[in-house]
Amino acid sequence: MTWSCTSRPRPGRLLALAGGVIGAVLVAALPLGTAASAAAPRASLTLSASAVTGGSPKVDLVARLGRSSVRGAKLAGVKVTFSVEVTEFQGAPPLVLGSATTNASGTARITYEPTWTGAQHLVAAATTAAGSTLATGATTFTARSDVTPLANELQATRPDGGIGKVVVGTLLAIVVILWIVLITVFVRVRRSASA
Amino acid sequence: MTDAESSTGDEGVLSAEVDSRRQLWTTAMKPVVETPRWWWPAVLGLGAVVVLGLVAWAVQLADGLGAAGYNDGAFWSVYEADLVTFIGVSYGGAVVSAILRLTKARWRAPLTRIAEATALVTLPIGMLFIIPHLGSPTRVWELVWPPYWNLSSPILWDFFAVSTYLLATVVFFYLPLVPDLPVGAALLEHQHDRRAAFTRGLYRLLGSRWSGKAPQRRLLEGAIGLLAIMVIPLAVSVHSVLSFAFASSSRAGYSETIFPVYFVVAALYSGVALVIVTAAAARRLFGLKAYIHTKHFVRLGFILVAFGAAYLYLTFTEYLVDGYSNTSDLAAWVHQVLVGRYWIPFWFYFVAGGVLPLALMAWRRTRSVTGVVAGSSLVLVAMWVKRLVIVVPPATEPLVQRTLGPAGLSGGAWGTYHFTWVPIAITLAATAAIPLLLLVVFRFVPILPIDEMEQLVLEAEDVTTAARRAVPGLEPSNRPGAAGEPLFLPSTSTATASPPSGFLPAAPPPGAEGPPIGPLFNQMTVADPSDLDPNGPSRGTR
């Protein structure tokens, strides 16, 4: 298509031209990173979490890419990474739980076994093959977990637990004897050399 | 190494050019008495690096372990590797010295003080890494305080083992020093500055009235023998217990039954490397070339490659067995280390810390001081990297999403550790603290074990005398000046030793009994006053 001064522009084309100019100005005004990501096709992502019934507590995480907003981009074969936000380390990135690839309907799913009980802020991010983010979604889920450190009662019923106590006592006695020998050697030599 | 050097026997510890006791005293006490021009700039430079590390630690205290790059996907990293590395290098000094003492290897003499001092300074530095590793120092005391401690935790036993080993290292450093204290005190007698007064006071406190009489010597030799025996199992226990912190976990790559031996051999390997590098630096900076020869480095180099070969074998065994078992978590870990995201540091270790040092010692042309020191330097760096390879990959292997099922070999998303300036600065500070503390230690302590070297010459003399007796015409009585002949200097006139001008105390009058400082002090005779010049040539008759 060519533009000519003599041809009479249609209102629709003028509108599109104006929109393009405004869009270009807006993109140019944005920071570089944002402009780059704006070049990728935009999509919407919905994340849902639900408890898996039966067995140990697990959470089913399902991410759905929105068809209407992708416009031209493939829904299938998009990598979605699932994460949970943690507060253990200040400033630490979310803990990655795993990733899955969307199917033909734009759905990616993983099953996650929570390691602590309580509200968990879960995040899913769809990325292109080049690594740029297509869309992110988040949800909060109150998870239940039976993953615990070795329980005290289990330690108490551990077979041959009594042997461990004897070993500990013996090792402590050895440490004490070593300290006494070392200090005695030091004192005796020093006393001899100071006499 | 020349053929002549290689054929030198144990009796050649003190070569002809250094067969003067005075030169031995002068050289051993030189760092105590004199301040080289480079000393203060070196101390200030190293101190600045240490201060930078302290600043980094303060930043970490304010911002949390996240400032050091730690995160939920990489919960152990540099500090644990530093802890293992710095405690490990303290091995070389203590264990090598202990083994050489027990086997009565005479060539050890000029190296023992340097080796034991290296152990003495590196061990506390390594112990300190537990503080940044744990994060907040305000609760470290709960680790070892009985109401709070956990007797099932390897960390608590680390504390017991390392603190006992530290005490043994201090005593092991102190015992051979005792006979040198009176010599040092006498040499500092005419120094009137505050540091000399402080050093003399320190020597008095530590026992400068050593006379070398038979009961004292029996006690000392028995104590050193006992310590030499004790230090070896103590050192082995330290690194074994340190490895339990990994081995008693359930993570792939940590839970290894081979780890206690693996850690001990790694510690000996890097420890011997540090002794070599330290000895080379001391030799150059303090003018010890007359005492520490190429053959010392070559012999240490052979010990180094023995440990290096053993470590390579253990590495091969570990990955072979784990890879062969092919359980999902072990297979993922082996894959990531050998050809995955950690292949660069692993193969760096393999080449720089495994193959090259062996090659340098295998090739005759590189079997020199430079070659051995270069190989040892590579070992030090590569073994730190290897500790990172041990610590980081298992800590970043994902476990929580195991229910996702294996996706490829990894079974999920691996965590990532990114270096920040904080742990790098703290690691550099600890590295700089080693030479800094050694410079400080040798400002107060003779750098060579004077008495030990004299004793070894006496033993060598006994051997020579016995050999001469066995050969007709070479009996001691046939030698000129055999009766009361000195070991180090020709005997044409008899005069009790007088120190050379400069820093040694003035000579007592002829015939007067000298102070009882050392086994040979009172026997010493001189041929020519020029022999007393510490800078002049000193040629013996032996």
XYZ file of C-alpha atoms in Angstrom:
737
model
C 0.000 0.000 0.000
C 1.217 3.517 -0.952
C 0.212 6.913 0.242
C -0.641 9.698 -2.196
C -1.277 13.394 -1.552
C -3.947 13.465 -4.165
C -5.887 10.528 -2.837
C -8.446 11.287 -0.260
C -7.674 9.598 2.996
C -10.404 7.581 4.574
C -11.381 8.406 8.149
C -10.536 4.849 9.288
C -7.020 5.108 7.902
C -6.494 8.518 9.516
C -7.578 7.062 12.814
C -5.189 4.162 12.427
C -2.359 6.531 11.492
C -3.020 8.708 14.511
C -3.173 5.664 16.744
C 0.106 4.397 15.351
C 1.880 7.716 15.928
C 0.589 7.961 19.480
C 1.535 4.362 20.104
C 5.021 4.906 18.735
C 5.500 7.988 20.908
C 4.306 6.102 23.971
C 6.603 3.162 23.269
C 9.551 5.481 22.681
C 8.830 7.242 25.951
C 8.853 4.025 27.919
C 12.055 2.658 29.471
C 14.034 0.278 27.303
C 13.059 -2.889 29.136
C 9.387 -2.084 28.974
C 9.596 -1.245 25.280
C 11.255 -4.574 24.593
C 8.620 -6.495 26.443
C 5.918 -4.480 24.729
C 7.133 -5.937 21.472
C 6.152 -9.421 22.591
C 2.522 -10.417 22.103
C 0.565 -9.732 25.257
C -1.509 -12.356 26.950
C -3.449 -12.786 30.128
C -2.774 -15.564 32.573
C -5.046 -16.879 35.280
C -3.629 -18.975 38.064
C -5.778 -21.161 40.249
C -4.838 -23.440 43.111
C -6.805 -26.256 44.625
C -6.109 -28.998 47.123
C -5.645 -32.494 45.755
C -7.900 -34.938 47.511
C -6.479 -38.075 49.013
C -2.965 -38.918 50.177
C -0.581 -36.364 51.566
C -1.564 -32.709 51.155
C -0.788 -31.486 47.680
C -1.831 -28.501 45.661
C -2.898 -28.560 42.066
C -1.680 -25.425 40.288
C -3.360 -24.605 36.986
C -2.378 -21.692 34.764
C -4.585 -20.700 31.821
C -3.460 -18.411 29.058
C -6.288 -16.168 27.842
C -7.181 -16.805 24.154
C -8.787 -13.445 23.509
C -5.829 -11.370 24.450
C -3.072 -13.424 22.851
C -4.066 -12.465 19.308
C -1.740 -14.283 17.007
C 0.435 -15.933 19.593
C 0.289 -19.670 20.088
C -1.536 -20.875 23.154
C 0.050 -24.306 23.062
C 3.685 -24.978 23.868
C 4.224 -21.934 26.063
C 6.427 -22.521 29.094
C 4.835 -21.537 32.399
C 6.976 -21.346 35.527
C 5.310 -21.670 38.919
C 6.787 -20.060 42.024
C 5.926 -19.404 45.627
C 6.959 -16.231 47.378
C 9.010 -16.796 50.481
C 10.213 -14.538 53.246
C 13.071 -16.687 54.548
C 15.725 -14.538 52.887
C 15.230 -10.839 52.556
C 15.152 -9.799 48.922
C 15.300 -13.363 47.693
C 13.454 -14.196 44.472
C 10.383 -16.464 44.625
C 11.131 -20.119 45.099
C 10.606 -21.901 41.793
C 8.284 -24.876 42.200
C 8.552 -26.162 38.692
C 7.447 -25.497 35.167
C 5.102 -26.989 32.611
C 4.171 -26.398 28.991
C 0.703 -25.316 27.971
C -1.495 -27.668 26.032
C -3.689 -26.812 23.072
C -6.208 -25.038 25.262
C -3.470 -22.934 26.883
C -3.470 -24.770 30.187
C -0.337 -25.709 32.151
C -0.520 -27.717 35.329
C 1.765 -28.965 38.068
C 1.176 -30.591 41.406
C 3.008 -29.087 44.303
C 3.623 -30.524 47.749
C 3.704 -27.651 50.263
C 6.415 -27.802 52.898
C 4.666 -25.528 55.355
C 1.123 -24.834 56.442
C -0.367 -21.388 55.948
C -1.142 -18.766 53.351
C 1.098 -18.999 50.334
C 1.358 -16.416 47.573
C 1.735 -18.372 44.352
C 2.894 -16.896 41.061
C 2.872 -18.242 37.509
C 4.754 -16.676 34.620
C 4.408 -17.565 30.942
C 7.544 -16.927 28.929
C 8.452 -17.049 25.283
C 11.157 -19.277 23.923
C 13.410 -16.211 23.950
C 12.806 -15.798 27.651
C 10.643 -12.678 27.667
C 7.580 -12.702 29.876
C 4.239 -13.061 28.116
C 2.031 -12.833 31.153
C 1.971 -13.406 34.870
C -0.732 -14.441 37.234
C -0.911 -14.827 40.998
C -3.120 -16.256 43.648
C -3.075 -16.821 47.376
C -3.816 -20.246 48.763
C -3.972 -21.493 52.330
C -2.010 -24.693 52.145
C -1.761 -27.560 54.542
C 1.420 -29.536 54.887
C 2.435 -32.657 56.722
C 6.103 -32.237 55.792
C 7.776 -31.696 59.140
C 11.224 -32.134 60.551
C 11.884 -35.452 62.161
C 9.277 -35.610 64.852
C 10.389 -35.945 68.436
C 8.225 -38.962 68.997
C 9.866 -40.652 66.017
C 13.258 -39.998 67.543
C 12.059 -41.445 70.813
C 10.942 -44.644 69.125
C 14.026 -44.918 66.939
C 15.480 -48.414 67.206
C 18.740 -48.678 69.097
C 18.310 -45.136 70.372
C 20.027 -46.146 73.600
C 23.262 -46.878 71.763
C 23.344 -43.294 70.593
C 23.261 -42.044 74.165
C 26.192 -44.281 75.095
C 28.143 -43.079 72.054
C 27.484 -39.450 72.910
C 28.571 -39.961 76.509
C 31.714 -41.777 75.426
C 32.637 -39.122 72.904
C 32.131 -36.363 75.439
C 34.365 -38.225 77.885
C 37.058 -38.551 75.212
C 36.895 -34.817 74.520
C 37.257 -34.054 78.236
C 40.231 -36.429 78.564
C 41.926 -34.858 75.547
C 41.550 -31.384 77.021
C 42.959 -32.536 80.361
C 45.953 -34.192 78.675
C 46.695 -31.175 76.491
C 46.452 -28.692 79.329
C 48.560 -30.916 81.585
C 51.280 -31.205 78.954
C 51.315 -27.453 78.485
C 51.471 -26.702 82.202
C 54.168 -29.277 82.944
C 56.480 -28.085 80.179
C 55.940 -24.460 81.006
C 56.590 -25.072 84.688
C 59.739 -26.983 83.842
C 60.971 -24.221 81.552
C 60.176 -21.510 84.097
C 61.810 -23.132 87.089
C 66.781 -29.836 41.373
C 70.330 -30.762 40.592
C 71.692 -34.244 40.896
C 73.926 -33.081 43.682
C 70.974 -31.826 45.643
C 68.912 -34.868 44.991
C 71.642 -37.111 46.268
C 72.110 -35.125 49.458
C 71.233 -37.184 52.485
C 69.479 -36.117 55.669
C 72.750 -34.844 57.021
C 72.673 -32.148 54.425
C 69.937 -30.197 56.180
C 72.395 -27.541 57.079
C 74.625 -26.994 54.130
C 78.184 -25.866 54.314
C 77.298 -22.258 53.710
C 75.151 -22.088 56.811
C 77.098 -24.217 59.206
C 77.524 -21.340 61.579
C 75.278 -21.321 64.586
C 75.513 -17.599 64.721
C 74.146 -17.317 61.261
C 71.338 -19.643 62.273
C 70.465 -17.475 65.272
C 70.750 -14.321 63.230
C 68.509 -15.635 60.498
C 65.970 -17.166 62.853
C 65.615 -13.996 64.908
C 65.917 -11.522 62.074
C 62.149 -11.025 61.646
C 61.900 -10.440 65.411
C 64.743 -7.973 65.616
C 64.588 -6.085 62.374
C 61.704 -4.429 60.589
C 62.075 -4.824 56.839
C 60.996 -1.891 54.702
C 58.185 -3.894 53.187
C 56.754 -4.977 56.547
C 54.511 -2.027 57.348
C 53.152 -1.563 53.803
C 52.414 -5.275 53.683
C 50.681 -5.233 57.061
C 48.662 -2.131 56.157
C 47.672 -3.523 52.759
C 46.594 -6.855 54.164
C 44.879 -5.095 57.060
C 42.888 -2.989 54.600
C 41.592 -6.139 52.907
C 40.620 -7.542 56.308
C 38.772 -4.314 57.144
C 36.920 -4.541 53.824
C 35.801 -8.013 54.840
C 34.545 -6.710 58.165
C 32.580 -3.997 56.348
C 31.048 -6.665 54.123
C 30.084 -8.672 57.191
C 28.445 -5.575 58.692
C 26.445 -5.161 55.487
C 25.342 -8.775 55.740
C 24.332 -8.303 59.364
C 22.177 -5.338 58.332
C 20.657 -6.879 55.207
C 20.559 -10.572 56.015
C 22.044 -13.605 54.303
C 20.320 -12.561 51.081
C 23.090 -9.971 50.768
C 25.506 -12.868 50.384
C 23.485 -14.345 47.542
C 21.821 -17.000 49.675
C 18.244 -17.835 48.797
C 15.740 -20.613 49.266
C 17.052 -22.344 46.192
C 20.689 -22.144 47.363
C 20.809 -22.295 51.133
C 24.522 -23.183 51.507
C 27.335 -21.712 49.535
C 30.549 -19.759 49.928
C 30.825 -19.658 53.719
C 30.488 -23.402 54.084
C 33.109 -23.867 51.367
C 35.337 -21.332 53.149
C 34.831 -23.067 56.488
C 35.916 -26.415 55.042
C 38.775 -24.875 53.066
C 40.356 -22.797 55.822
C 40.080 -25.472 58.488
C 41.380 -27.932 55.918
C 44.526 -25.990 55.089
C 45.425 -25.906 58.765
C 45.988 -29.653 58.446
C 49.043 -29.466 56.308
C 51.105 -27.677 58.907
C 50.187 -29.763 61.924
C 49.880 -33.200 60.365
C 52.895 -32.938 58.078
C 54.990 -31.678 60.967
C 53.677 -34.466 63.205
C 54.304 -37.185 60.626
C 57.796 -35.929 59.871
C 58.576 -35.761 63.588
C 57.305 -39.259 64.218
C 59.242 -40.645 61.274
C 62.280 -38.636 62.389
C 62.805 -37.148 58.950
C 65.702 -34.767 59.524
C 65.037 -32.610 56.522
C 61.887 -31.358 58.237
C 63.798 -29.098 60.621
C 63.742 -25.749 58.790
C 60.091 -26.215 57.887
C 58.434 -27.229 61.148
C 58.081 -23.753 62.676
C 56.603 -22.344 59.470
C 54.290 -25.342 59.094
C 53.064 -25.220 62.687
C 52.564 -21.445 62.544
C 50.525 -21.880 59.376
C 48.292 -24.349 61.188
C 48.040 -22.012 64.144
C 46.766 -19.019 62.162
C 44.525 -20.736 59.624
C 42.498 -22.741 62.084
C 40.958 -19.792 63.991
C 40.225 -18.065 60.689
C 38.380 -21.147 59.488
C 36.482 -21.411 62.756
C 35.256 -17.832 62.398
C 33.451 -18.692 59.175
C 30.789 -20.442 61.181
C 29.543 -16.976 62.238
C 28.689 -15.504 58.813
C 27.543 -18.953 57.743
C 24.975 -19.103 60.535
C 23.792 -15.585 59.798
C 23.134 -13.855 63.065
C 25.975 -13.961 65.609
C 23.713 -13.090 68.499
C 22.611 -16.687 68.916
C 25.837 -18.496 68.142
C 26.332 -19.132 71.837
C 23.177 -21.237 71.871
C 24.973 -23.633 69.577
C 27.305 -24.727 72.348
C 25.414 -23.834 75.497
C 24.117 -27.009 77.193
C 20.471 -25.986 77.688
C 20.208 -25.223 73.987
C 22.717 -27.469 72.289
C 21.703 -30.428 70.162
C 23.912 -33.438 70.772
C 22.580 -35.020 67.596
C 23.893 -32.161 65.479
C 27.209 -32.512 63.645
C 27.691 -28.757 64.078
C 28.006 -29.187 67.847
C 30.559 -31.970 67.387
C 32.358 -29.750 64.914
C 32.741 -27.289 67.740
C 34.120 -29.941 70.102
C 36.487 -31.376 67.517
C 37.759 -28.070 66.159
C 38.252 -26.441 69.566
C 40.162 -29.501 70.813
C 42.252 -29.471 67.668
C 42.907 -25.760 68.156
C 44.163 -26.376 71.681
C 46.386 -29.190 70.385
C 47.717 -26.929 67.635
C 48.570 -24.191 70.129
C 50.397 -26.643 72.408
C 52.086 -28.267 69.429
C 53.353 -24.860 68.338
C 54.440 -23.956 71.852
C 56.426 -27.071 72.812
C 59.179 -26.896 70.165
C 59.383 -23.165 70.831
C 60.373 -23.568 74.473
C 64.109 -24.256 73.937
C 64.334 -21.264 71.599
C 62.915 -18.817 74.116
C 66.134 -18.335 76.147
C 68.108 -17.862 72.944
C 65.647 -15.267 71.776
C 65.598 -13.543 75.154
C 69.393 -13.380 75.192
C 69.504 -11.960 71.699
C 66.998 -9.292 72.671
C 68.785 -8.427 75.916
C 70.377 -5.270 74.578
C 67.373 -4.068 72.673
C 65.670 -1.287 74.573
C 62.602 -0.485 72.548
C 59.128 -1.320 73.797
C 58.567 -4.185 71.412
C 61.761 -5.900 72.516
C 60.728 -5.443 76.139
C 57.309 -6.865 75.355
C 58.847 -9.807 73.513
C 61.227 -10.530 76.382
C 58.293 -10.431 78.777
C 56.390 -12.798 76.515
C 59.334 -15.180 76.455
C 59.595 -15.043 80.254
C 55.912 -15.798 80.526
C 56.223 -18.774 78.209
C 59.269 -20.163 79.981
C 62.589 -18.640 79.048
C 64.519 -20.417 81.778
C 65.002 -23.462 79.726
C 68.471 -24.827 80.359
C 68.464 -27.908 78.204
C 69.270 -30.217 81.093
C 68.479 -33.867 80.668
C 65.243 -34.006 82.722
C 63.868 -30.960 80.904
C 64.773 -32.396 77.551
C 63.272 -35.783 78.372
C 60.053 -34.099 79.437
C 59.946 -31.932 76.336
C 60.719 -34.705 73.898
C 58.115 -36.929 75.503
C 55.550 -34.156 75.316
C 56.326 -33.381 71.672
C 56.119 -37.081 70.824
C 52.775 -37.373 72.607
C 51.419 -34.301 70.837
C 52.662 -35.527 67.460
C 50.732 -38.735 68.031
C 47.636 -36.901 69.293
C 47.531 -34.303 66.534
C 47.065 -36.830 63.727
C 43.849 -38.507 64.951
C 42.583 -35.148 66.177
C 43.052 -33.637 62.743
C 41.392 -36.647 61.148
C 38.472 -36.368 63.567
C 37.999 -32.666 62.805
C 37.461 -33.114 59.115
C 35.521 -36.323 59.582
C 33.073 -34.536 61.855
C 33.003 -31.590 59.468
C 32.020 -33.965 56.685
C 29.209 -35.359 58.868
C 27.427 -32.022 58.502
C 26.993 -33.041 54.875
C 27.021 -36.811 55.049
C 24.356 -37.132 57.718
C 21.826 -35.242 55.594
C 19.517 -36.871 53.088
C 20.461 -34.807 50.055
C 21.999 -36.328 46.965
C 25.635 -35.300 46.805
C 25.851 -34.728 50.556
C 24.864 -38.112 51.922
C 28.056 -39.927 51.031
C 29.765 -42.562 53.150
C 33.055 -41.720 51.471
C 32.958 -38.141 52.749
C 35.014 -38.462 55.964
C 37.996 -39.902 54.087
C 37.344 -37.593 51.152
C 37.420 -34.515 53.367
C 40.512 -35.616 55.282
C 42.499 -36.246 52.111
C 41.318 -32.951 50.619
C 42.420 -31.146 53.766
C 45.836 -32.754 53.700
C 46.183 -32.000 50.005
C 45.388 -28.306 50.297
C 47.199 -28.079 53.638
C 50.485 -29.306 52.207
C 50.012 -26.867 49.321
C 49.680 -23.991 51.778
C 52.810 -25.076 53.660
C 54.725 -25.075 50.370
C 53.503 -21.622 49.382
C 54.142 -20.230 52.873
C 57.606 -21.753 53.027
C 58.423 -20.280 49.625
C 57.234 -16.838 50.694
C 59.142 -17.011 53.988
C 62.222 -18.247 52.190
C 62.185 -15.261 49.897
C 61.071 -12.554 52.309
C 63.199 -13.555 55.288
C 66.284 -14.765 53.446
C 66.007 -18.456 54.305
C 67.440 -19.785 51.048
C 70.452 -21.126 52.895
C 68.184 -23.293 55.036
C 65.194 -24.171 52.882
C 66.448 -25.769 49.720
C 65.008 -27.043 46.505
C 64.977 -30.522 47.953
C 62.579 -29.411 50.692
C 60.104 -28.243 48.084
C 60.568 -31.323 45.965
C 59.998 -33.629 48.937
C 56.932 -31.675 49.981
C 55.897 -31.772 46.338
C 56.018 -35.545 46.381
C 53.819 -35.576 49.483
C 51.501 -33.166 47.670
C 51.110 -35.367 44.616
C 50.529 -38.420 46.781
C 47.543 -36.695 48.370
C 46.513 -35.247 44.999
C 46.447 -38.678 43.394
C 44.490 -40.073 46.321
C 41.967 -37.243 46.027
C 41.563 -37.792 42.296
C 40.916 -41.463 42.959
C 38.300 -40.677 45.616
C 36.631 -38.170 43.291
C 36.483 -40.775 40.551
C 35.054 -43.312 42.975
C 32.397 -40.945 44.271
C 30.989 -39.948 40.904
C 31.350 -43.414 39.416
C 29.379 -45.101 42.190
C 26.721 -42.397 42.436
C 26.332 -42.192 38.677
C 26.120 -45.953 38.407
C 23.347 -46.182 41.007
C 21.298 -43.890 38.748
C 18.574 -43.028 41.228
C 16.796 -39.908 40.018
C 18.264 -37.443 42.484
C 21.814 -38.820 42.330
C 21.717 -39.038 38.540
C 20.499 -35.444 38.301
C 23.247 -34.254 40.609
C 26.018 -36.168 38.799
C 24.707 -34.901 35.469
C 24.682 -31.270 36.622
C 28.193 -31.496 38.064
C 29.897 -33.299 35.213
C 28.186 -31.890 32.117
C 25.423 -29.604 33.389
C 25.413 -26.192 34.951
C 28.422 -26.900 37.221
C 30.746 -28.426 34.664
C 33.081 -25.428 34.494
C 34.081 -25.366 38.189
C 34.296 -29.164 38.337
C 36.574 -29.509 35.354
C 38.574 -26.502 36.492
C 39.321 -28.439 39.661
C 40.132 -31.551 37.661
C 42.642 -29.796 35.433
C 44.112 -27.154 37.758
C 43.895 -29.039 41.019
C 44.268 -32.601 39.859
C 46.178 -33.041 36.626
C 48.495 -30.016 36.411
C 50.137 -30.399 39.854
C 50.815 -34.048 39.069
C 52.230 -33.102 35.686
C 54.455 -30.414 37.186
C 55.949 -32.914 39.602
C 56.183 -35.665 37.031
C 58.236 -33.614 34.590
C 61.809 -33.295 35.766
C 62.272 -29.797 34.358
C 59.377 -28.384 36.355
C 60.324 -30.233 39.513
C 61.827 -27.041 40.902
C 60.910 -24.457 43.515
C 58.961 -22.496 40.922
C 57.208 -25.571 39.600
C 56.248 -26.895 43.015
C 55.038 -23.488 44.203
C 53.050 -22.986 41.000
C 51.446 -26.400 41.413
C 50.635 -25.692 45.047
C 49.082 -22.336 44.199
C 46.880 -24.052 41.638
C 45.894 -26.627 44.243
C 44.879 -23.935 46.743
C 42.586 -22.174 44.278
C 41.247 -25.332 42.678
C 40.479 -26.999 45.992
C 38.431 -23.968 47.075
C 36.504 -24.259 43.832
C 36.102 -27.995 44.465
C 34.619 -27.260 47.893
C 32.102 -24.994 46.125
C 31.313 -27.889 43.778
C 30.714 -30.073 46.820
C 28.557 -27.518 48.649
C 26.485 -25.712 46.025
C 25.035 -28.294 43.588
C 23.265 -30.450 46.193
C 22.001 -27.300 47.911
C 20.420 -26.123 44.685
C 18.863 -29.439 43.698
C 15.072 -29.133 43.936
C 13.241 -31.380 46.349
C 9.888 -29.693 46.971
C 8.482 -30.280 43.507
C 9.462 -33.910 43.390
C 5.812 -34.745 42.830
C 6.048 -33.054 39.468
C 7.908 -36.088 38.281
C 11.171 -36.162 36.410
C 11.371 -33.585 33.691
C 14.535 -34.546 32.012
C 17.150 -35.455 34.528
C 16.643 -32.661 36.986
C 13.188 -33.443 38.143
C 12.341 -29.793 38.439
C 13.797 -26.331 38.565
C 17.223 -26.018 40.119
C 18.023 -23.142 42.407
C 20.726 -20.688 41.501
C 23.449 -19.135 43.571
C 24.800 -15.785 42.427
C 27.969 -14.400 43.950
C 27.722 -10.979 45.497
C 30.540 -8.742 46.636
C 29.842 -9.564 50.292
C 31.064 -13.179 50.424
C 33.862 -12.387 47.994
C 35.115 -9.595 50.271
C 34.840 -11.803 53.360
C 36.694 -14.648 51.631
C 39.435 -12.298 50.464
C 39.686 -10.884 53.980
C 40.187 -14.350 55.421
C 42.795 -15.085 52.776
C 44.630 -11.870 53.565
C 44.440 -12.615 57.276
C 46.707 -15.665 56.849
C 49.857 -13.787 55.740
C 48.932 -10.905 58.047
C 48.812 -13.136 61.127
C 51.948 -14.983 60.029
C 53.800 -11.671 59.750
C 52.647 -10.801 63.260
C 53.549 -14.223 64.687
C 57.042 -14.082 63.239
C 57.532 -10.609 64.712
C 57.644 -12.338 68.081
C 58.801 -15.867 67.389
C 62.000 -17.183 65.734
C 61.083 -18.283 62.238
C 63.419 -21.258 62.392
C 63.408 -23.842 65.190
C 66.880 -23.079 66.501
C 67.165 -25.831 69.061
C 65.659 -28.448 66.797
C 68.097 -27.655 64.017
C 71.004 -27.771 66.446
C 69.810 -31.072 67.818
C 69.628 -32.545 64.360
C 73.180 -31.413 63.657
C 74.265 -33.047 66.895
C 72.595 -36.274 65.812
C 74.208 -35.982 62.409
C 77.536 -35.438 64.132
C 77.000 -38.582 66.150
C 76.299 -40.504 62.969
C 79.382 -39.057 61.327
C 81.511 -39.841 64.355
C 80.270 -43.403 64.389
C 81.009 -43.706 60.716
C 84.474 -42.305 61.201
C 85.133 -44.788 63.953
C 84.261 -47.532 61.551
C 86.869 -46.330 59.049
C 90.511 -46.712 60.158
C 92.357 -43.438 60.246
C 89.233 -41.322 60.592
C 88.556 -41.795 64.281
C 87.528 -38.612 66.035
C 90.691 -38.612 68.108
C 92.735 -38.372 64.922
C 90.988 -35.285 63.747
C 92.534 -31.932 64.530
C 90.951 -30.329 67.537
C 88.744 -33.301 68.147
C 88.322 -32.737 71.826
C 85.588 -30.190 72.307
C 85.543 -29.379 68.644
C 82.663 -27.173 67.742
C 80.069 -28.355 65.342
C 79.702 -25.245 63.290
C 82.908 -23.270 63.426
C 86.576 -24.090 63.144
C 88.419 -24.264 66.421
C 91.703 -22.454 66.548
C 90.971 -20.295 69.540
C 88.502 -20.821 72.288
C 86.185 -18.085 73.300
C 82.668 -18.335 74.466
C 80.293 -17.182 71.824
C 79.834 -13.525 71.503
C 77.061 -12.267 69.370
C 77.786 -10.160 66.372
C 77.389 -6.466 66.708
C 74.040 -5.135 65.771
C 71.373 -6.856 67.729
C 73.124 -9.620 69.621
C 74.154 -9.047 73.231
C 77.746 -8.280 74.020
C 80.117 -11.162 74.535
C 80.828 -12.299 78.042
C 84.512 -12.214 79.030
C 86.666 -15.106 77.830
C 86.384 -18.044 80.098
C 83.186 -16.870 81.685
C 80.298 -19.250 81.681
C 77.731 -18.217 79.184
C 74.033 -18.343 79.803
C 72.565 -21.831 79.559
C 70.698 -21.215 76.391
C 70.766 -24.179 74.137
C 72.702 -27.363 73.927
C 75.663 -25.975 72.064
C 75.887 -22.490 73.428
C 78.659 -23.160 75.910
C 80.675 -25.330 73.584
C 80.896 -22.777 70.895
C 84.332 -21.615 69.871
C 85.415 -19.274 67.163
C 88.363 -19.244 64.841
C 88.268 -15.734 63.634
C 86.302 -12.680 64.712
C 85.131 -12.259 61.141
C 83.171 -15.454 61.586
C 80.924 -13.567 63.936
C 79.814 -11.236 61.217
C 76.304 -12.317 60.359
C 76.648 -10.829 56.915
C 80.056 -12.202 56.166
C 80.940 -15.555 54.707
C 80.743 -18.371 57.139
C 82.603 -21.438 56.156
C 82.836 -24.380 58.410
C 85.288 -27.190 58.492
C 82.761 -29.960 58.540
